[in-house]
Amino acid sequence: MIERDGAMIGIVELKQRDLEKPDAVRPDAGKAELGYLLLPRAWGHGYAAEACEAVLDWFAEARPGEPVTLFTQTANTRSMRLAEKLGFTEIHCFEAWGAAQWMGVRAPAA
Ligand SMILES: CC(C)(COP(=O)(O)OP(=O)(O)OC[C@H]1O[C@@H](n2cnc3c(N)ncnc32)[C@H](O)[C@@H]1OP(=O)(O)O)[C@@H](O)C(=O)NCCC(=O)NCCS
């Protein structure tokens, strides 16, 4: 949970992808998946980037050497900018749920 001045302004989540599912996208890319969501009034301050970087730093210590994946719609420009800022690079693009989807991966630190 992302908190500011005592109020919840958003969440960052790290979940495990189910790679056993027959429709799992690029199962070779890793199991961990990053997700984020901020209330619109908290956009445009760098809070999502700060919170995601903290979560990714924690994950790098907890699970050294493991990559992290991320999915977003290509039309979601804020999310695409954030993904790039966090160091995710494109590994797959596909159509789903009526929209173009982007999959990125963040390689573990050397
Ligand atoms: C995706 C989402 C988290 C991005 O939020 P965001 O606030 O744009 O992301 P950041 O934390 O990277 O902030 C970047 C913005 O803060 C600005 N900013 C202001 N002060 C800043 C500071 N001190 N440091 C860094 N950035 C700062 C940047 O200029 C940038 O604004 P701009 O894009 O207007 O130039 C948000 O749009 C969201 O919750 N969307 C809905 C959920 C969603 O789409 N999730 C992804 C689906 S998988």
Coordinates of N, CA, C and O in Angstrom, one line a residue, residues 1-94:
M1 N 0.8 -1.2 0.0 CA 0.0 0.0 0.0 C 0.9 1.2 0.0 O 1.9 1.3 0.7
I2 N 0.5 2.2 -0.8 CA 1.2 3.5 -0.8 C 0.4 4.5 0.0 O -0.7 4.7 -0.3
E3 N 1.1 5.1 1.0 CA 0.4 6.0 1.9 C 1.1 7.4 1.8 O 2.3 7.5 1.7
R4 N 0.3 8.4 1.9 CA 0.8 9.8 1.9 C -0.1 10.6 2.8 O -1.3 10.6 2.7
D5 N 0.6 11.3 3.8 CA -0.1 12.1 4.8 C -1.2 11.3 5.4 O -2.4 11.7 5.6
G6 N -0.9 10.0 5.7 CA -1.9 9.2 6.5 C -3.0 8.6 5.7 O -3.9 7.9 6.2
A7 N -3.0 8.8 4.4 CA -4.1 8.3 3.6 C -3.6 7.4 2.5 O -2.5 7.6 2.0
M8 N -4.3 6.3 2.1 CA -3.9 5.4 1.1 C -4.1 6.1 -0.3 O -5.2 6.6 -0.6
I9 N -3.0 6.1 -1.1 CA -3.1 6.7 -2.4 C -2.9 5.7 -3.5 O -3.1 6.0 -4.7
G10 N -2.6 4.5 -3.2 CA -2.4 3.5 -4.2 C -1.8 2.2 -3.7 O -1.6 2.0 -2.5
I11 N -1.6 1.3 -4.6 CA -1.0 0.0 -4.3 C 0.1 -0.4 -5.3 O 0.0 0.0 -6.5
V12 N 1.1 -1.2 -4.8 CA 2.0 -1.8 -5.7 C 1.9 -3.3 -5.4 O 1.9 -3.6 -4.2
E13 N 1.8 -4.2 -6.3 CA 1.8 -5.6 -6.0 C 2.8 -6.4 -6.8 O 3.1 -6.1 -7.9
L14 N 3.3 -7.4 -6.2 CA 4.2 -8.4 -6.8 C 3.4 -9.7 -6.7 O 3.2 -10.2 -5.6
K15 N 3.1 -10.3 -7.8 CA 2.4 -11.6 -7.7 C 3.1 -12.7 -8.5 O 4.0 -12.4 -9.3
Q16 N 2.8 -13.9 -8.2 CA 3.4 -15.0 -9.0 C 2.5 -15.4 -10.1 O 1.3 -15.7 -9.9
R17 N 3.0 -15.4 -11.3 CA 2.2 -15.8 -12.5 C 2.0 -17.3 -12.5 O 2.9 -18.0 -12.0
D18 N 0.8 -17.8 -12.9 CA 0.6 -19.2 -13.0 C 1.1 -19.7 -14.4 O 0.5 -19.6 -15.4
L19 N 2.4 -20.2 -14.4 CA 3.0 -20.6 -15.6 C 2.5 -21.9 -16.1 O 2.8 -22.3 -17.2
E20 N 1.7 -22.6 -15.3 CA 1.2 -23.9 -15.7 C 0.0 -23.7 -16.7 O -0.4 -24.7 -17.4
K21 N -0.6 -22.5 -16.6 CA -1.8 -22.3 -17.5 C -1.4 -22.4 -18.9 O -0.4 -21.9 -19.3
P22 N -2.3 -23.1 -19.7 CA -1.9 -23.3 -21.1 C -1.8 -21.9 -21.9 O -1.0 -21.9 -22.9
D23 N -2.5 -20.9 -21.4 CA -2.4 -19.6 -22.1 C -1.4 -18.6 -21.5 O -1.5 -17.4 -21.8
A24 N -0.6 -19.1 -20.6 CA 0.4 -18.3 -20.0 C 1.3 -17.6 -21.1 O 1.8 -18.3 -21.9
V25 N 1.4 -16.3 -21.0 CA 2.2 -15.5 -22.0 C 3.7 -15.6 -21.6 O 4.1 -15.3 -20.5
R26 N 4.5 -16.0 -22.6 CA 6.0 -16.1 -22.4 C 6.4 -16.6 -21.0 O 7.0 -16.0 -20.2
P27 N 6.0 -17.9 -20.8 CA 6.3 -18.5 -19.5 C 7.8 -18.5 -19.2 O 8.3 -18.6 -18.0
D28 N 8.6 -18.4 -20.2 CA 10.1 -18.5 -20.1 C 10.6 -17.2 -19.4 O 11.8 -17.1 -19.0
A29 N 9.8 -16.1 -19.4 CA 10.3 -14.8 -18.9 C 10.3 -14.7 -17.4 O 10.8 -13.7 -16.9
G30 N 9.8 -15.6 -16.7 CA 9.8 -15.6 -15.2 C 8.4 -15.5 -14.6 O 7.4 -15.3 -15.3
K31 N 8.4 -15.8 -13.3 CA 7.2 -16.0 -12.6 C 6.7 -14.7 -11.9 O 5.5 -14.5 -11.8
A32 N 7.6 -13.8 -11.5 CA 7.2 -12.6 -10.8 C 6.6 -11.6 -11.7 O 7.1 -11.4 -12.8
E33 N 5.5 -10.9 -11.2 CA 4.8 -9.9 -12.1 C 4.5 -8.7 -11.2 O 3.9 -8.8 -10.1
L34 N 4.9 -7.5 -11.7 CA 4.7 -6.3 -11.0 C 3.4 -5.6 -11.5 O 3.1 -5.6 -12.7
G35 N 2.6 -5.1 -10.5 CA 1.4 -4.3 -10.9 C 1.4 -3.1 -10.0 O 1.9 -3.0 -8.9
Y36 N 0.7 -2.0 -10.5 CA 0.6 -0.8 -9.8 C -0.7 0.0 -10.1 O -1.2 -0.2 -11.2
L37 N -1.2 0.7 -9.1 CA -2.4 1.5 -9.3 C -2.4 2.6 -8.3 O -2.3 2.4 -7.1
L38 N -2.5 3.8 -8.8 CA -2.6 5.0 -7.9 C -4.0 5.7 -8.1 O -4.5 5.7 -9.3
L39 N -4.5 6.3 -7.1 CA -5.7 7.1 -7.3 C -5.3 8.3 -8.3 O -4.2 8.8 -8.1
P40 N -6.2 8.7 -9.2 CA -5.8 9.7 -10.2 C -5.3 11.0 -9.5 O -4.4 11.6 -10.1
R41 N -5.8 11.3 -8.4 CA -5.3 12.6 -7.7 C -3.8 12.5 -7.3 O -3.2 13.5 -7.0
A42 N -3.3 11.3 -7.3 CA -1.9 11.1 -6.9 C -1.0 11.0 -8.1 O 0.2 10.8 -7.9
W43 N -1.5 11.0 -9.3 CA -0.7 10.9 -10.5 C 0.2 12.2 -10.7 O -0.2 13.3 -10.2
G44 N 1.3 12.0 -11.3 CA 2.1 13.2 -11.7 C 3.0 13.7 -10.7 O 3.5 14.9 -10.8
H45 N 3.3 12.9 -9.6 CA 4.2 13.4 -8.6 C 5.5 12.5 -8.4 O 6.3 12.7 -7.5
G46 N 5.5 11.4 -9.2 CA 6.6 10.4 -9.0 C 6.4 9.4 -7.9 O 7.3 8.6 -7.6
Y47 N 5.2 9.4 -7.3 CA 5.0 8.5 -6.2 C 5.0 7.0 -6.6 O 5.5 6.1 -5.9
A48 N 4.4 6.8 -7.8 CA 4.3 5.4 -8.3 C 5.8 4.9 -8.5 O 6.1 3.7 -8.2
A49 N 6.6 5.7 -9.2 CA 8.0 5.3 -9.4 C 8.7 5.0 -8.1 O 9.4 4.0 -8.0
E50 N 8.5 5.9 -7.2 CA 9.2 5.7 -5.9 C 8.8 4.4 -5.2 O 9.6 3.6 -4.7
A51 N 7.5 4.2 -5.2 CA 7.0 3.0 -4.5 C 7.4 1.7 -5.3 O 7.9 0.7 -4.7
C52 N 7.4 1.7 -6.6 CA 7.8 0.5 -7.4 C 9.3 0.2 -7.2 O 9.7 -0.9 -7.1
E53 N 10.1 1.3 -7.2 CA 11.5 1.1 -7.0 C 11.8 0.4 -5.6 O 12.6 -0.4 -5.5
A54 N 11.1 0.9 -4.6 CA 11.2 0.3 -3.3 C 10.9 -1.2 -3.3 O 11.6 -2.1 -2.7
V55 N 9.8 -1.5 -4.0 CA 9.3 -2.9 -4.1 C 10.3 -3.8 -4.9 O 10.7 -4.9 -4.5
L56 N 10.8 -3.2 -6.0 CA 11.8 -4.0 -6.8 C 13.1 -4.1 -6.0 O 13.8 -5.2 -6.2
D57 N 13.5 -3.1 -5.3 CA 14.8 -3.3 -4.4 C 14.6 -4.4 -3.4 O 15.5 -5.2 -3.2
W58 N 13.4 -4.4 -2.8 CA 13.1 -5.5 -1.8 C 13.2 -6.8 -2.5 O 13.8 -7.8 -2.0
F59 N 12.6 -7.0 -3.7 CA 12.5 -8.2 -4.4 C 13.9 -8.7 -4.8 O 14.2 -9.9 -4.7
A60 N 14.7 -7.7 -5.2 CA 16.1 -8.1 -5.6 C 16.9 -8.7 -4.5 O 17.7 -9.6 -4.7
E61 N 16.6 -8.3 -3.2 CA 17.3 -8.8 -2.0 C 16.6 -10.2 -1.7 O 17.3 -11.1 -1.3
A62 N 15.3 -10.2 -1.7 CA 14.6 -11.4 -1.3 C 14.8 -12.6 -2.3 O 14.9 -13.7 -1.9
R63 N 14.8 -12.3 -3.6 CA 14.9 -13.3 -4.6 C 16.0 -12.9 -5.6 O 15.7 -12.6 -6.8
P64 N 17.2 -13.0 -5.2 CA 18.3 -12.5 -6.1 C 18.3 -13.3 -7.4 O 18.1 -14.5 -7.4
G65 N 18.6 -12.6 -8.5 CA 18.7 -13.3 -9.8 C 17.4 -13.5 -10.5 O 17.4 -14.0 -11.6
E66 N 16.3 -13.2 -9.9 CA 15.0 -13.5 -10.5 C 14.5 -12.3 -11.3 O 14.5 -11.1 -10.8
P67 N 14.1 -12.4 -12.6 CA 13.6 -11.3 -13.3 C 12.1 -11.0 -12.9 O 11.5 -11.8 -12.2
V68 N 11.7 -9.8 -13.3 CA 10.3 -9.4 -12.9 C 9.6 -9.0 -14.3 O 10.2 -8.4 -15.1
T69 N 8.4 -9.5 -14.4 CA 7.6 -9.2 -15.7 C 6.6 -8.1 -15.4 O 6.3 -7.8 -14.2
L70 N 6.1 -7.5 -16.4 CA 5.1 -6.4 -16.3 C 4.2 -6.4 -17.5 O 4.7 -6.6 -18.6
F71 N 2.9 -6.3 -17.3 CA 1.9 -6.2 -18.4 C 1.2 -4.9 -18.4 O 0.8 -4.5 -17.3
T72 N 1.0 -4.2 -19.5 CA 0.2 -3.0 -19.6 C -0.3 -2.9 -21.0 O 0.2 -3.4 -21.9
Q73 N -1.4 -2.0 -21.1 CA -1.8 -1.7 -22.5 C -0.9 -0.7 -23.1 O -0.4 0.2 -22.4
T74 N -0.6 -0.9 -24.4 CA 0.3 0.1 -25.0 C -0.3 1.5 -25.0 O 0.4 2.5 -25.0
A75 N -1.6 1.6 -25.0 CA -2.3 2.9 -25.0 C -2.2 3.6 -23.7 O -2.5 4.8 -23.6
N76 N -1.7 2.9 -22.6 CA -1.6 3.5 -21.3 C -0.3 4.2 -21.2 O 0.7 3.7 -20.7
T77 N -0.2 5.4 -21.7 CA 1.1 6.1 -21.8 C 1.8 6.3 -20.5 O 3.0 6.3 -20.4
R78 N 1.0 6.7 -19.4 CA 1.6 6.9 -18.1 C 2.3 5.6 -17.6 O 3.4 5.6 -17.1
S79 N 1.6 4.5 -17.8 CA 2.1 3.2 -17.4 C 3.3 2.8 -18.2 O 4.3 2.3 -17.7
M80 N 3.3 3.1 -19.5 CA 4.4 2.7 -20.4 C 5.6 3.6 -20.0 O 6.7 3.0 -20.0
R81 N 5.4 4.8 -19.7 CA 6.5 5.7 -19.3 C 7.1 5.2 -17.9 O 8.3 5.1 -17.8
L82 N 6.2 4.8 -17.0 CA 6.7 4.3 -15.7 C 7.5 3.0 -15.9 O 8.6 2.8 -15.3
A83 N 7.0 2.1 -16.8 CA 7.7 0.8 -17.0 C 9.1 1.1 -17.6 O 10.1 0.4 -17.1
E84 N 9.2 2.0 -18.5 CA 10.5 2.3 -19.1 C 11.5 2.9 -18.0 O 12.6 2.5 -17.9
K85 N 10.9 3.8 -17.2 CA 11.7 4.5 -16.1 C 12.2 3.4 -15.1 O 13.3 3.5 -14.6
L86 N 11.4 2.4 -14.9 CA 11.8 1.4 -13.9 C 12.8 0.3 -14.5 O 13.3 -0.5 -13.8
G87 N 13.1 0.5 -15.8 CA 14.1 -0.4 -16.5 C 13.5 -1.7 -17.1 O 14.2 -2.6 -17.4
F88 N 12.2 -1.6 -17.4 CA 11.6 -2.8 -18.1 C 11.8 -2.6 -19.6 O 11.7 -1.5 -20.1
T89 N 12.1 -3.7 -20.3 CA 12.2 -3.7 -21.7 C 11.2 -4.6 -22.4 O 10.9 -5.7 -21.8
E90 N 10.8 -4.3 -23.6 CA 9.8 -5.1 -24.3 C 10.3 -6.5 -24.6 O 11.4 -6.6 -25.2
I91 N 9.4 -7.5 -24.3 CA 9.8 -8.8 -24.8 C 8.6 -9.4 -25.6 O 8.8 -10.4 -26.3
H92 N 7.4 -8.8 -25.5 CA 6.3 -9.4 -26.2 C 5.2 -8.4 -26.3 O 4.9 -7.6 -25.4
C93 N 4.5 -8.4 -27.5 CA 3.3 -7.6 -27.7 C 2.2 -8.5 -28.2 O 2.5 -9.4 -29.0
F94 N 1.0 -8.3 -27.7 CA -0.1 -9.2 -28.2 C -1.5 -8.5 -28.0 O -1.5 -7.4 -27.3

